[in-house]
Every structure is written in structure tokens, then in C-alpha cells.
Amino acid sequence: MNEIVALTIHDLDRRDGVYKVQAADKQLNVTPTTQRLIDELYDLYNRRASKSHGKFTAAEGYPTQAQVRDYVADPKTDFLSLTCRMMETLRTQAQARSASTGGHVLFAHFRRETRDYLLVAIITDKLSAALTSQRDVQDVRHLDLDGFRFAGRINLTAWSNGEERYISFLKGKGDVSAYFQHFLGCDSVVQDRVDTSNLVTALKQFVAETKMSEREGNEFLGKAKVICERASRAREEIEFDALANELMPKDPKKLADHLAHTDRGLSDRFVPDRRALASLVRFRGGTKQWKVEFDRDAVSNRSVIYDASANTLTLTGLPDDLVNQLKSEGLGNG
């Protein structure tokens, strides 16, 4: 459930190459309609695969962090005042890059599962047709939620807690969304090793959540490793939509939606780190006295037997050289 704290919509107009702000004079009331709007926008944003994640930049000339800090620090700060200040920052960045035709700019402060978020999205109108009570057809303009191209979200709670990544934004194609990133004042934090580890975790979660059989799960993760290693060797970035299409050609959307969910914090388009990919198909662990490493297939073919209730591993089919070492020390004789 998204608990709306504050909500408003301003307009960013572009005429003859000049951007102007048409500011709202009040916040929107929380109604079933606005609640449905935020819930739908939240879900749509989460499902967009092409997102980047980062944090506020330390460089000068990006006022959004200070503007948001003023709002968070003082509960009496007016949300409408905050968004009007942010609109001026957005207008300046849009004018500098002429990257957008403008549109309705929605600002929403909402709370979800004890965490506070600030969502910003630029939404345009769409022309459609409606059937009147007199059985006539007439033009109707409505918000084109499915078609939004520019959006970002700040996890205010994660920011306050000092977490590494708390901003996400739609990357788009090429540099088309660069002005929106600059508007947020976001440094895109791309760490290939961390991003790869997070991707590995997400793929394993997908296997568990979709209740794949052991054989299906092993094949799925093994294929994912092959795809990611191929990209790593070629120094090519992984794109979630392309990965989902190759991994699950019969139902790619299911996997793409899983990877795209904003709360997973997965950055789209990064070069996989081959070292971090190993855990897709391999288990390893140890203590000060021993170490063990084995592939998933070893569990499937019973070369390694895991007993969860006894918290033990049994290794079978030991290699001759290890057996000879043990025997030469007189071990295993009672």
C-alpha cells in the first residue's frame, strides 16, 4: 500500500524552444482517483527495466539535494514550495539540453512499508475516444501513464540512513535522459562486481519464487552464466530485456519484471564481473580447518549430499589422489 503524504502536478511547457513553468497553486487531495494514479505509476515505474541507481553528487551546481534536505529537515516545509523550487531546477536543465517536449510533472511523497519516497515523473496527454451516454463517440484527453519516458525516485529513508544507493531514474536510450539525471543531481554509481552479485542474487530468487524444479533451476542459472560470461569477455553491457528474451524466450516479461523492480536496486546495462558470476553454478564455503567447493550438478547427481536436518555434507566418489593421501596417513581406519 502506498500511503500518499503529499502530491502535486505542475506543467513544463516548451514553446519556440523556450521552457516555461506553469506552477500549480495547491496540492492535490488524496482521493480514490489520485490513489489509483500513484499505485499504477508505482507499478509501471518498477517494471521499467532500463533504470540506473546512484546517490546525490557532491559536485556544486546541483540544487536538488539541498532543496529536498530542507523539506525533510523541517516538517513544516511546504511540499508545494519544494516542488516549485525543483521545477525551476528542472526547467534550467531542460533548457540547457533541449531534451524534452515537456509535459505534466507529477511530484509524490509517499510512504511504503515504513520507508518514505519522493517520486517525480513527466507525463504527457494522450488522445483517445469515449462513448457518451447518447451513444456518440467523442475525443477525450487523458494522462498517458504507460508512455512516460522521464521519471526518478528518491528513497528518502535510505538517504537519511546513509545507504550507498537511494536514487533511481529511467536511463532511456543514449543520452536522452541526461537532463533528468542532472535535474536530480545524481551520480550514477556503477560497480560491476556489486551489480553482478546483485544480479546473481535476483536470478536465484527468481528460481525459488517460480518454484522451478532442481533440474530446471540448474539449467536456468547455468544458461545465465554462459550469457553473462559472453558479455563479460566482449566487454558488453548486459541489458535486462535482452537477457530475459534469451533466458526465457517463451515468457521473457516475467523475468524482465522481476529484474526491473526498483526495490531490488539493479542497475541495467553494466559489464558483468566474471568472478561474481561463479556463484550462479557453484557453492563454496569453509572454516579455519577445511574448505569445500562444488557445482550445482554435484548435488543433482548425488556426488554431494546435503542433509539440512543434520547440517552435514557428504562427499561421494572421492578422487584417487585424495583417497591415497588419506590412506597414507592411516586415516579412516576406525
Coordinates of C-alpha atoms in Angstrom, one line a residue:
M1 CA 0.0 0.0 0.0
N2 CA 1.3 3.4 -1.0
E3 CA 0.4 5.9 1.7
I4 CA 0.3 9.3 -0.1
V5 CA 1.8 12.1 2.1
A6 CA 1.7 14.9 -0.4
L7 CA 1.0 15.2 -4.1
T8 CA 1.0 17.9 -6.7
I9 CA 1.3 18.4 -10.5
H10 CA 3.0 21.3 -12.3
D11 CA 3.4 21.8 -16.1
L12 CA 6.6 22.2 -18.0
D13 CA 5.8 23.9 -21.4
R14 CA 8.0 24.3 -24.4
R15 CA 7.2 26.9 -27.0
D16 CA 9.6 28.0 -29.7
G17 CA 12.4 26.3 -27.9
V18 CA 11.8 28.1 -24.6
Y19 CA 10.8 26.2 -21.5
K20 CA 8.4 27.8 -19.0
V21 CA 6.9 26.5 -15.8
Q22 CA 3.1 26.6 -15.2
A23 CA 3.1 26.1 -11.4
A24 CA 0.1 24.7 -9.5
D25 CA -1.3 26.8 -6.8
K26 CA -2.3 23.9 -4.5
Q27 CA -1.6 20.3 -3.6
L28 CA -3.9 17.6 -4.8
N29 CA -6.2 15.9 -2.4
V30 CA -5.8 12.2 -1.7
T31 CA -8.9 10.6 -3.4
P32 CA -9.5 7.2 -4.8
T33 CA -8.5 8.6 -8.2
T34 CA -5.2 10.1 -7.0
Q35 CA -4.5 6.9 -5.0
R36 CA -5.1 4.8 -8.1
L37 CA -2.8 7.1 -10.1
I38 CA 0.1 6.7 -7.7
D39 CA -0.4 3.0 -7.3
E40 CA -0.4 2.5 -11.1
L41 CA 2.6 4.8 -11.6
Y42 CA 4.5 3.0 -8.9
D43 CA 3.9 -0.4 -10.5
L44 CA 4.7 0.9 -14.0
Y45 CA 8.0 2.5 -12.8
N46 CA 9.0 -0.7 -11.1
R47 CA 8.5 -2.7 -14.2
R48 CA 10.7 -0.4 -16.4
A49 CA 13.9 -2.3 -17.0
S50 CA 16.2 0.5 -18.1
K51 CA 17.0 2.2 -14.8
S52 CA 20.2 3.4 -13.2
H53 CA 20.8 3.8 -9.5
G54 CA 23.0 6.2 -7.6
K55 CA 23.2 8.9 -5.0
F56 CA 23.4 12.7 -4.8
T57 CA 26.5 14.1 -6.4
A58 CA 29.0 16.1 -4.3
A59 CA 29.7 18.5 -7.1
E60 CA 28.5 22.0 -7.0
G61 CA 25.7 23.4 -9.2
Y62 CA 23.1 20.8 -8.4
P63 CA 20.5 22.3 -6.0
T64 CA 18.0 19.4 -5.7
Q65 CA 19.8 17.8 -2.8
A66 CA 19.6 21.0 -0.7
Q67 CA 16.0 21.5 -1.7
V68 CA 15.0 18.0 -0.6
R69 CA 17.1 18.3 2.6
D70 CA 15.2 21.5 3.6
Y71 CA 11.9 19.7 3.1
V72 CA 12.9 16.6 5.0
A73 CA 14.6 18.5 7.9
D74 CA 11.7 20.7 8.6
P75 CA 8.2 19.1 8.8
K76 CA 6.6 22.5 8.4
T77 CA 8.2 23.0 5.0
D78 CA 5.5 23.2 2.4
F79 CA 5.6 20.5 -0.2
L80 CA 4.2 22.9 -2.8
S81 CA 7.1 25.2 -2.1
L82 CA 9.6 22.3 -2.5
T83 CA 8.2 21.2 -5.8
C84 CA 8.1 24.8 -7.2
R85 CA 11.8 25.1 -6.4
M86 CA 12.5 21.7 -8.0
M87 CA 10.5 22.8 -11.1
E88 CA 12.9 25.7 -11.7
T89 CA 15.8 23.3 -11.5
L90 CA 14.1 21.0 -14.0
R91 CA 13.4 23.9 -16.3
T92 CA 17.0 25.0 -16.2
Q93 CA 18.3 21.6 -17.0
A94 CA 15.8 21.0 -19.8
Q95 CA 16.6 24.4 -21.4
A96 CA 20.3 23.6 -21.3
R97 CA 19.8 20.3 -23.2
S98 CA 16.5 20.8 -25.2
A99 CA 15.9 17.1 -24.4
S100 CA 12.2 17.1 -23.8
T101 CA 8.9 18.5 -25.1
G102 CA 7.8 19.0 -21.5
G103 CA 4.5 17.8 -20.0
H104 CA 2.8 17.4 -16.7
V105 CA 5.4 17.0 -13.9
L106 CA 4.0 14.9 -11.0
F107 CA 5.6 15.0 -7.6
A108 CA 4.5 12.5 -5.0
H109 CA 5.8 12.0 -1.4
F110 CA 4.5 8.6 -0.4
R111 CA 5.3 6.0 2.3
R112 CA 5.5 2.3 1.7
E113 CA 6.5 -0.3 4.3
T114 CA 7.9 2.3 6.7
R115 CA 10.0 3.9 4.0
D116 CA 9.5 7.4 2.6
Y117 CA 9.9 8.1 -1.2
L118 CA 9.8 11.1 -3.5
L119 CA 8.7 10.2 -7.0
V120 CA 9.0 12.6 -9.9
A121 CA 7.6 11.7 -13.3
I122 CA 6.9 13.7 -16.5
I123 CA 3.6 12.6 -18.1
T124 CA 2.0 13.7 -21.3
D125 CA -1.6 13.7 -22.5
K126 CA -3.0 11.1 -24.9
L127 CA -5.9 11.5 -27.2
S128 CA -8.5 8.7 -27.2
A129 CA -12.2 8.2 -27.8
A130 CA -15.0 7.7 -25.4
L131 CA -18.6 6.6 -25.9
T132 CA -21.1 9.0 -24.5
S133 CA -24.5 8.2 -22.9
Q134 CA -26.1 9.4 -26.1
R135 CA -24.1 6.6 -28.0
D136 CA -21.9 9.2 -29.6
V137 CA -18.1 9.0 -29.9
Q138 CA -16.1 12.0 -28.8
D139 CA -12.4 12.8 -28.2
V140 CA -11.1 12.6 -24.7
R141 CA -7.6 13.5 -23.4
H142 CA -6.2 11.6 -20.5
L143 CA -2.8 11.1 -18.8
D144 CA -0.6 8.7 -20.8
L145 CA 0.8 6.7 -17.8
D146 CA 2.1 3.9 -20.0
G147 CA 4.1 6.3 -22.2
F148 CA 6.1 8.2 -19.6
R149 CA 9.8 8.4 -20.5
F150 CA 11.3 10.6 -17.7
A151 CA 11.0 9.6 -14.1
G152 CA 13.1 9.2 -10.9
R153 CA 12.6 8.2 -7.4
I154 CA 14.5 9.2 -4.2
N155 CA 14.4 6.8 -1.3
L156 CA 14.3 9.4 1.5
T157 CA 14.7 6.9 4.3
A158 CA 17.7 5.2 2.6
W159 CA 19.3 8.6 2.1
S160 CA 18.8 9.5 5.8
N161 CA 20.3 6.2 6.8
G162 CA 23.5 6.8 4.8
E163 CA 22.9 3.9 2.4
E164 CA 25.1 3.8 -0.8
R165 CA 22.3 4.0 -3.4
Y166 CA 19.0 5.7 -2.8
I167 CA 18.2 7.4 -6.2
S168 CA 16.9 5.6 -9.3
F169 CA 15.9 7.1 -12.7
L170 CA 15.0 5.9 -16.2
K171 CA 18.0 5.8 -18.4
G172 CA 16.3 5.8 -21.8
K173 CA 18.2 5.4 -24.9
G174 CA 21.6 7.1 -25.4
D175 CA 21.8 10.4 -23.5
V176 CA 18.1 11.3 -23.9
S177 CA 17.5 11.3 -20.1
A178 CA 20.8 13.0 -19.2
Y179 CA 19.0 16.2 -18.3
F180 CA 16.7 14.4 -15.9
Q181 CA 19.7 12.8 -14.2
H182 CA 21.3 16.3 -13.9
F183 CA 18.0 17.6 -12.5
L184 CA 18.1 15.0 -9.7
G185 CA 21.8 15.8 -9.2
C186 CA 22.5 12.1 -9.2
D187 CA 25.9 10.3 -9.5
S188 CA 25.2 7.0 -11.2
V189 CA 27.0 4.5 -9.0
V190 CA 28.1 1.7 -11.3
Q191 CA 30.2 -1.0 -9.6
D192 CA 30.4 -4.0 -11.9
R193 CA 31.2 -6.5 -9.1
V194 CA 28.4 -5.3 -6.9
D195 CA 25.9 -5.1 -9.7
T196 CA 26.8 -8.6 -10.9
S197 CA 26.4 -10.0 -7.3
N198 CA 23.0 -8.3 -7.1
L199 CA 22.0 -9.8 -10.4
V200 CA 23.1 -13.3 -9.3
T201 CA 21.0 -12.9 -6.1
A202 CA 18.0 -11.8 -8.2
L203 CA 18.3 -14.7 -10.6
K204 CA 18.5 -17.2 -7.7
Q205 CA 15.4 -15.6 -6.1
F206 CA 13.6 -15.9 -9.4
V207 CA 14.3 -19.7 -9.5
A208 CA 12.9 -20.0 -5.9
E209 CA 9.9 -17.8 -6.4
T210 CA 8.8 -19.5 -9.6
K211 CA 9.3 -22.9 -8.0
M212 CA 11.5 -24.3 -10.7
S213 CA 12.5 -28.0 -10.3
E214 CA 16.1 -28.7 -9.4
R215 CA 16.9 -29.6 -13.0
E216 CA 15.2 -26.5 -14.4
G217 CA 16.8 -24.2 -11.9
N218 CA 20.3 -25.6 -12.6
E219 CA 19.8 -25.2 -16.4
F220 CA 18.4 -21.7 -16.0
L221 CA 21.3 -20.5 -13.8
G222 CA 23.8 -22.3 -16.0
K223 CA 22.5 -20.6 -19.1
A224 CA 22.5 -17.2 -17.3
K225 CA 26.2 -17.7 -16.5
V226 CA 27.0 -18.5 -20.1
I227 CA 25.2 -15.4 -21.4
C228 CA 26.8 -13.1 -18.8
E229 CA 30.3 -14.5 -19.3
R230 CA 29.9 -14.0 -23.0
A231 CA 29.1 -10.3 -22.4
S232 CA 32.0 -10.0 -19.9
R233 CA 34.6 -11.4 -22.4
A234 CA 33.3 -9.0 -25.1
R235 CA 33.2 -6.1 -22.5
E236 CA 29.5 -5.6 -23.5
E237 CA 26.8 -4.3 -21.1
I238 CA 24.0 -6.6 -20.0
E239 CA 20.5 -5.3 -20.8
F240 CA 17.7 -6.9 -18.8
D241 CA 15.2 -7.1 -21.6
A242 CA 17.8 -8.8 -23.9
L243 CA 18.8 -11.2 -21.0
A244 CA 15.2 -12.1 -20.3
N245 CA 14.5 -12.7 -24.0
E246 CA 17.4 -15.1 -24.3
L247 CA 16.9 -16.8 -21.0
M248 CA 13.1 -17.2 -21.2
P249 CA 12.0 -16.8 -24.8
K250 CA 8.6 -18.2 -24.1
D251 CA 7.8 -15.7 -21.3
P252 CA 10.5 -13.0 -21.1
K253 CA 8.3 -10.4 -19.4
K254 CA 8.0 -12.5 -16.2
L255 CA 11.8 -12.4 -15.7
A256 CA 12.2 -8.8 -17.0
D257 CA 9.6 -7.5 -14.5
H258 CA 11.4 -9.4 -11.7
L259 CA 14.7 -7.9 -12.5
A260 CA 13.3 -4.4 -13.2
H261 CA 11.6 -4.0 -9.8
T262 CA 13.1 -0.8 -8.4
D263 CA 13.4 -2.1 -4.8
R264 CA 16.0 -4.7 -6.0
G265 CA 18.3 -1.8 -6.8
L266 CA 19.6 -3.5 -10.0
S267 CA 21.3 -1.1 -12.5
D268 CA 20.5 -2.0 -16.1
R269 CA 23.4 -2.1 -18.6
F270 CA 26.7 -2.9 -16.8
V271 CA 29.5 -5.2 -17.8
P272 CA 29.3 -8.4 -15.8
D273 CA 32.2 -9.3 -13.5
R274 CA 33.2 -12.9 -14.2
R275 CA 34.4 -13.6 -10.7
A276 CA 31.0 -12.7 -9.2
L277 CA 29.2 -15.0 -11.8
A278 CA 30.8 -18.2 -10.3
S279 CA 28.1 -18.5 -7.6
L280 CA 25.4 -19.0 -10.2
V281 CA 26.6 -22.6 -10.6
R282 CA 28.9 -23.1 -7.7
F283 CA 28.8 -23.4 -3.9
R284 CA 31.9 -22.7 -1.8
G285 CA 32.5 -22.3 1.9
G286 CA 34.8 -23.3 4.7
T287 CA 36.1 -22.9 8.2
K288 CA 39.6 -22.4 9.6
Q289 CA 40.0 -26.2 9.3
W290 CA 38.5 -27.0 5.9
K291 CA 37.3 -25.6 2.6
V292 CA 34.8 -27.0 0.1
E293 CA 33.7 -26.0 -3.4
F294 CA 31.3 -27.8 -5.7
D295 CA 29.0 -27.2 -8.7
R296 CA 25.2 -27.4 -8.5
D297 CA 25.3 -30.5 -10.7
A298 CA 27.2 -32.3 -7.9
V299 CA 24.1 -32.0 -5.7
S300 CA 21.8 -33.2 -8.5
N301 CA 23.8 -36.3 -9.3
R302 CA 24.4 -37.0 -5.6
S303 CA 28.1 -36.6 -5.7
V304 CA 27.5 -34.2 -2.8
I305 CA 24.6 -34.9 -0.4
Y306 CA 23.3 -32.2 1.8
D307 CA 21.3 -33.1 4.9
A308 CA 19.6 -29.9 6.1
S309 CA 18.3 -31.5 9.3
A310 CA 21.7 -32.8 10.3
N311 CA 23.5 -29.8 8.9
T312 CA 26.0 -32.0 7.1
L313 CA 27.5 -32.5 3.7
T314 CA 28.5 -36.0 2.4
L315 CA 31.1 -36.2 -0.4
T316 CA 30.9 -39.3 -2.6
G317 CA 33.2 -40.6 -5.3
L318 CA 36.3 -39.2 -3.9
P319 CA 39.3 -38.9 -6.3
D320 CA 42.1 -41.5 -6.1
D321 CA 44.8 -38.9 -5.2
L322 CA 42.8 -37.7 -2.2
V323 CA 42.0 -41.3 -1.1
N324 CA 45.7 -42.2 -1.4
Q325 CA 46.7 -39.2 0.7
L326 CA 44.2 -40.2 3.5
K327 CA 45.2 -43.8 3.4
S328 CA 49.0 -43.0 3.6
E329 CA 48.3 -41.2 6.8
G330 CA 46.5 -44.2 8.2
L331 CA 43.2 -42.2 8.4
G332 CA 39.8 -43.7 8.1
N333 CA 40.6 -47.0 9.8
G334 CA 38.4 -46.6 12.7

